[in-house]
Coordinates of N, CA and C and ligand atoms in Angstrom, one line a residue:
X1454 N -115.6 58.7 -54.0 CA -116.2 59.7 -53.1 C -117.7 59.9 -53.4
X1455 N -118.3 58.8 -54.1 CA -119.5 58.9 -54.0 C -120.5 59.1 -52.7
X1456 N -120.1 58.9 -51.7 CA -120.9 58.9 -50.8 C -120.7 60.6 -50.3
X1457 N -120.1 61.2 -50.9 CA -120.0 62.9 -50.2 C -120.8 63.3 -51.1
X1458 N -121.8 64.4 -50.4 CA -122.6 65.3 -51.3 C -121.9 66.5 -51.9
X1459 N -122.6 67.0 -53.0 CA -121.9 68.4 -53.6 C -121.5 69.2 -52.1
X1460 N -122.6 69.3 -51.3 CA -122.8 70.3 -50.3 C -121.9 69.8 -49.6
X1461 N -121.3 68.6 -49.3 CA -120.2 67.9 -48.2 C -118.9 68.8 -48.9
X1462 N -118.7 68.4 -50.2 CA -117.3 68.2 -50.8 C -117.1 70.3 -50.7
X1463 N -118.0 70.4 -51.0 CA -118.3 72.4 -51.1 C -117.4 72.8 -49.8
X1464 N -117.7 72.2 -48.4 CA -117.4 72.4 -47.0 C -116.1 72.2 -47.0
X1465 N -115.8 70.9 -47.4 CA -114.6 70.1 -46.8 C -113.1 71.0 -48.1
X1466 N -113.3 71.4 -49.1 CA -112.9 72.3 -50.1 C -112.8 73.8 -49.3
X1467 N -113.9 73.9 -48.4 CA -113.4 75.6 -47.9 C -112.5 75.0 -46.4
X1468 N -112.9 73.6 -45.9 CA -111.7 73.2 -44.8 C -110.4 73.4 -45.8
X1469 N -110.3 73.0 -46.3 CA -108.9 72.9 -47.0 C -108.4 73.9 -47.2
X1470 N -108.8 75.1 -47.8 CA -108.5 76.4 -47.8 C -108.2 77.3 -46.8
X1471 N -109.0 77.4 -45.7 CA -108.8 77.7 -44.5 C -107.2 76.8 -44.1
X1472 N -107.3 75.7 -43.9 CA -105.8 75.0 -43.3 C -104.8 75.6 -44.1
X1473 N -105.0 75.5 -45.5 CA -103.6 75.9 -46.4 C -103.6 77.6 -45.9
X1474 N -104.2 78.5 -46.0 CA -104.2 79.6 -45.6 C -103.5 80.1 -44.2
X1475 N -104.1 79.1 -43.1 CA -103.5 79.3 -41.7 C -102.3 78.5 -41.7
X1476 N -102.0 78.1 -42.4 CA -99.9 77.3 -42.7 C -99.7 78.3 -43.3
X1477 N -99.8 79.0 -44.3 CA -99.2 79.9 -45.2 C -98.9 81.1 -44.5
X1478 N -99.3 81.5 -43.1 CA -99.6 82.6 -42.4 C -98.7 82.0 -41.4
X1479 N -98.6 81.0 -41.0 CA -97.8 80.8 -39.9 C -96.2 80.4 -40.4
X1480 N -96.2 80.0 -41.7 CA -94.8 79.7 -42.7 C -94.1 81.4 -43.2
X1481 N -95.0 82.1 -43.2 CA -94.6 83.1 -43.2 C -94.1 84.3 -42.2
X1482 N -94.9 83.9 -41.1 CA -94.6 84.4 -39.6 C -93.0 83.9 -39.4
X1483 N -93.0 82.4 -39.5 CA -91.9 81.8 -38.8 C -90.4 82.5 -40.3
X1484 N -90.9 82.4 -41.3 CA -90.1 83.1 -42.0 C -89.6 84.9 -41.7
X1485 N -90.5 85.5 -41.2 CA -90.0 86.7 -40.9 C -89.5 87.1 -40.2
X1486 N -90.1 86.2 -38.5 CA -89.0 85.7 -37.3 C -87.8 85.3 -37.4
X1487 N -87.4 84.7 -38.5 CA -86.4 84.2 -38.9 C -85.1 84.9 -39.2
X1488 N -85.7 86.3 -39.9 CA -84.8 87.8 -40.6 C -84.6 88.5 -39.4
X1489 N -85.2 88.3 -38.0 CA -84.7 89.3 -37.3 C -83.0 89.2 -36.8
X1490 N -82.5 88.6 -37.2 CA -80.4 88.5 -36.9 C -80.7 87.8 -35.9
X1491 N -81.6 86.9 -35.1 CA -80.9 85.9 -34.4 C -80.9 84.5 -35.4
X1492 N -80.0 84.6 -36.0 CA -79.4 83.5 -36.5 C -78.9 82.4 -35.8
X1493 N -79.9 81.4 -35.6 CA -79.0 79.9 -35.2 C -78.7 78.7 -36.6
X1494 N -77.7 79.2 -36.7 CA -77.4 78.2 -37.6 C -77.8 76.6 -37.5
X1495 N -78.5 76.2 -39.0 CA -79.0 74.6 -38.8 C -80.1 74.9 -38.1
X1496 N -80.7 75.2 -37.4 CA -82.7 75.4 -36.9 C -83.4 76.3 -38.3
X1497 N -82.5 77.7 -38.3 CA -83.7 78.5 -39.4 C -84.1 77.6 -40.3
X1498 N -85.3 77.7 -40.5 CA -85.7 76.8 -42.0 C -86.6 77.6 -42.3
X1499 N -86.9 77.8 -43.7 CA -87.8 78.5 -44.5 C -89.5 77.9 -43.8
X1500 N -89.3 76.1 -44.1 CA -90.5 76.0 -44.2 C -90.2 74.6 -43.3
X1501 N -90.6 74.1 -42.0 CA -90.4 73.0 -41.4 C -90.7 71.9 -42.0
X1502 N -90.0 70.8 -41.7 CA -90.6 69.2 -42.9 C -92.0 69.4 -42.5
X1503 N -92.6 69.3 -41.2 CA -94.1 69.5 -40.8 C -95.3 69.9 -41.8
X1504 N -94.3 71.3 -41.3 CA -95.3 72.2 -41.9 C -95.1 71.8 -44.2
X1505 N -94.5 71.6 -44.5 CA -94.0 70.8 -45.7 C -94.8 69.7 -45.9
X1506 N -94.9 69.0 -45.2 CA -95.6 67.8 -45.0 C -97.5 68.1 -45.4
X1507 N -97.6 69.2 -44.1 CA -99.4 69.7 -44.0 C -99.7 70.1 -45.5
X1508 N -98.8 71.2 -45.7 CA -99.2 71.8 -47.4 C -98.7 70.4 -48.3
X1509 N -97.9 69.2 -48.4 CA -98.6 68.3 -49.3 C -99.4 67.3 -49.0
X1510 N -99.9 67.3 -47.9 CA -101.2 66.9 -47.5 C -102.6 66.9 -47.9
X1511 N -102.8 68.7 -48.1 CA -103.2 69.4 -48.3 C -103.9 69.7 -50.0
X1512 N -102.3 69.7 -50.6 CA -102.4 69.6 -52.0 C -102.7 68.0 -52.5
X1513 N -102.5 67.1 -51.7 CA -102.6 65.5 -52.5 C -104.0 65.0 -52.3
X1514 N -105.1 66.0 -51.2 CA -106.8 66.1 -51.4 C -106.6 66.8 -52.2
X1515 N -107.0 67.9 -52.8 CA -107.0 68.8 -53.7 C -107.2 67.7 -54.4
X1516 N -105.6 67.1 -55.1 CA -105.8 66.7 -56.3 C -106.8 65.3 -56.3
X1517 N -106.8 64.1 -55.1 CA -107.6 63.4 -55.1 C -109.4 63.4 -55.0
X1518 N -109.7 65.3 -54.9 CA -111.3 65.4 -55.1 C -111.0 65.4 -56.6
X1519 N -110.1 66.0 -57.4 CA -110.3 66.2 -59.0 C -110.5 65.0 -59.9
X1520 N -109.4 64.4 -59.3 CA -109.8 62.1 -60.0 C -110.9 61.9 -59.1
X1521 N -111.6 62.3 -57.9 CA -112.9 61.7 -57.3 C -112.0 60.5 -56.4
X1522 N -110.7 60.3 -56.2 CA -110.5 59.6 -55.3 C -110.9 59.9 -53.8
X1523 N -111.2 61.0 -53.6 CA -111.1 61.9 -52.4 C -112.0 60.9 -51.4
X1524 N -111.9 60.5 -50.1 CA -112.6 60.2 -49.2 C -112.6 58.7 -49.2
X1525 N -111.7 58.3 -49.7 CA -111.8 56.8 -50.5 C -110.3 56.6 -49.3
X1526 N -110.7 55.3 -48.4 CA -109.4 54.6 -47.8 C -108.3 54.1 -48.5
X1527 N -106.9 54.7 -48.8 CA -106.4 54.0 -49.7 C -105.5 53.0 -49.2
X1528 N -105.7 52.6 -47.8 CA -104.8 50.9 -47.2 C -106.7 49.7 -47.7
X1529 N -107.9 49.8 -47.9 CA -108.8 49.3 -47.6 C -109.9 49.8 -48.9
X1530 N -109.5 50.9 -49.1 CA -110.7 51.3 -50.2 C -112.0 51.4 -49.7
X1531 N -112.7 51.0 -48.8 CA -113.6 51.8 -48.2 C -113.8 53.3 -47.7
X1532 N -115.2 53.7 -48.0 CA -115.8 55.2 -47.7 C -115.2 55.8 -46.5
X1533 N -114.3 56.8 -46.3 CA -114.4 57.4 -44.7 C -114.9 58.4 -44.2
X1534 N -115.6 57.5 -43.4 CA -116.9 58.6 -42.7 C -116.7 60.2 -42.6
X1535 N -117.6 60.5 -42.8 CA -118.2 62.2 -43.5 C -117.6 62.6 -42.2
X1536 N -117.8 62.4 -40.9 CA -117.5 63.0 -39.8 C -115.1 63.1 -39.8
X1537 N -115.0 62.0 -39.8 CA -113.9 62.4 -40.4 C -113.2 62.9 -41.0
X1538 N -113.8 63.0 -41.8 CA -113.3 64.0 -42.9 C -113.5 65.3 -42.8
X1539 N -114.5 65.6 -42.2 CA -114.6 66.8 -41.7 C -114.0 67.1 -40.7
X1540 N -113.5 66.6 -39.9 CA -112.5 66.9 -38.5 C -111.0 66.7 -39.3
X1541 N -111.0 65.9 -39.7 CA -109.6 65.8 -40.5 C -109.5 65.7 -42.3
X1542 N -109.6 66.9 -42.8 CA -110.0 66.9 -44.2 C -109.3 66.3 -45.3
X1543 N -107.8 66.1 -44.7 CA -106.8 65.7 -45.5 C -106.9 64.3 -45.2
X1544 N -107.5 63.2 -44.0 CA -107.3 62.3 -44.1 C -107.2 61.2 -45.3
X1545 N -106.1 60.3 -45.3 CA -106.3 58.9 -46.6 C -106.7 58.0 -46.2
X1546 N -106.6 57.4 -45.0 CA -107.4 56.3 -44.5 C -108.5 56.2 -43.5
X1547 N -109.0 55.5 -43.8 CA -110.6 55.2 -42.7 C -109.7 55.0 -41.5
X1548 N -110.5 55.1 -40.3 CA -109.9 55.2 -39.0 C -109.4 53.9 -38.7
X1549 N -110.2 52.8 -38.9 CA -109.3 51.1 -38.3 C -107.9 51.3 -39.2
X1550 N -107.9 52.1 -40.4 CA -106.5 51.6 -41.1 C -105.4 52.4 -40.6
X1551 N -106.0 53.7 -39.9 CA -105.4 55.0 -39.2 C -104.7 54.3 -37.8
X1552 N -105.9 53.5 -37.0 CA -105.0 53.0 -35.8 C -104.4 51.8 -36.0
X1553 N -104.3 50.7 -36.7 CA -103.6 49.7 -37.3 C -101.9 50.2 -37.1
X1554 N -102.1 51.3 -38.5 CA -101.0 51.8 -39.1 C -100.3 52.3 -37.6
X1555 N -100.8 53.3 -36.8 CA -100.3 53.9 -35.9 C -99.9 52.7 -34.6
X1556 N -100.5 51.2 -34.5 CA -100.3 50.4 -33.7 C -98.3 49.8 -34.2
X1557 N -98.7 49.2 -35.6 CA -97.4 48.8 -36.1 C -96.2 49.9 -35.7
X1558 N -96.6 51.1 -36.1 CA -95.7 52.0 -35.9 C -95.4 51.8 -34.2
X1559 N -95.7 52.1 -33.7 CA -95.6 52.7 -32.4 C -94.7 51.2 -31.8
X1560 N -95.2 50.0 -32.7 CA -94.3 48.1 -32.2 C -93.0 48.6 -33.0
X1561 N -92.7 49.2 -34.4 CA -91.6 49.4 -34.8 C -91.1 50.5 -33.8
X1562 N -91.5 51.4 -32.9 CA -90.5 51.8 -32.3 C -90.3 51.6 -30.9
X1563 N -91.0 50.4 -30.6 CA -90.6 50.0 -29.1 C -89.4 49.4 -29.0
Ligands
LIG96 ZN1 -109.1 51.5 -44.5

């Protein structure tokens, strides 16, 4: 992540906080909606795979600004652009490896 400035990584560290904060607020919501006795059995879930998914998303930047892998494509290892990262802070891959990935997928499920 050499190409991110202190002042980049400072931003993209209070994106991250802000997202984990606004999951933690809506995991909580959906948790207390959950105590009011309409019980459907098999739907309540504490915490949806989703939203499960966002918070280790979330946490696997975290840890990749602390090794400095942060911002680093990991299908390509190329820099991903500041603008992305900033729109999507948790991204791992640069965007050609983002729509690649999403092309194969999308032929595995045709
Ligand atoms: Zn890539």
């Amino acid at each position: 992540m050499r190409h991110l400035s202190t002042q980049q990584l400072v931003r993209l560290r209070s994106l991250l906080d802000t997202a984990e904060s606004a999951l933690r607020q809506r995991i909580q919501a959906q948790d207390l909606a959950g105590d009011d006795g309409e019980d459907t059995v098999g739907v309540r879930h504490f915490m949806s795979d989703q939203d499960l998914h966002e918070l280790l998303d979330i946490t696997n930047a975290r840890a990749r600004m602390q090794d400095n892998s942060y911002g680093v494509c990991v299908d390509c290892g190329i820099d991903i652009d500041v603008e992305r990262l900033l729109a999507y802070p948790t991204a791992k891959r640069c965007l050609d490896c983002q729509r690649l990935r999403e092309q194969r997928r999308a032929h595995l499920l045709s």
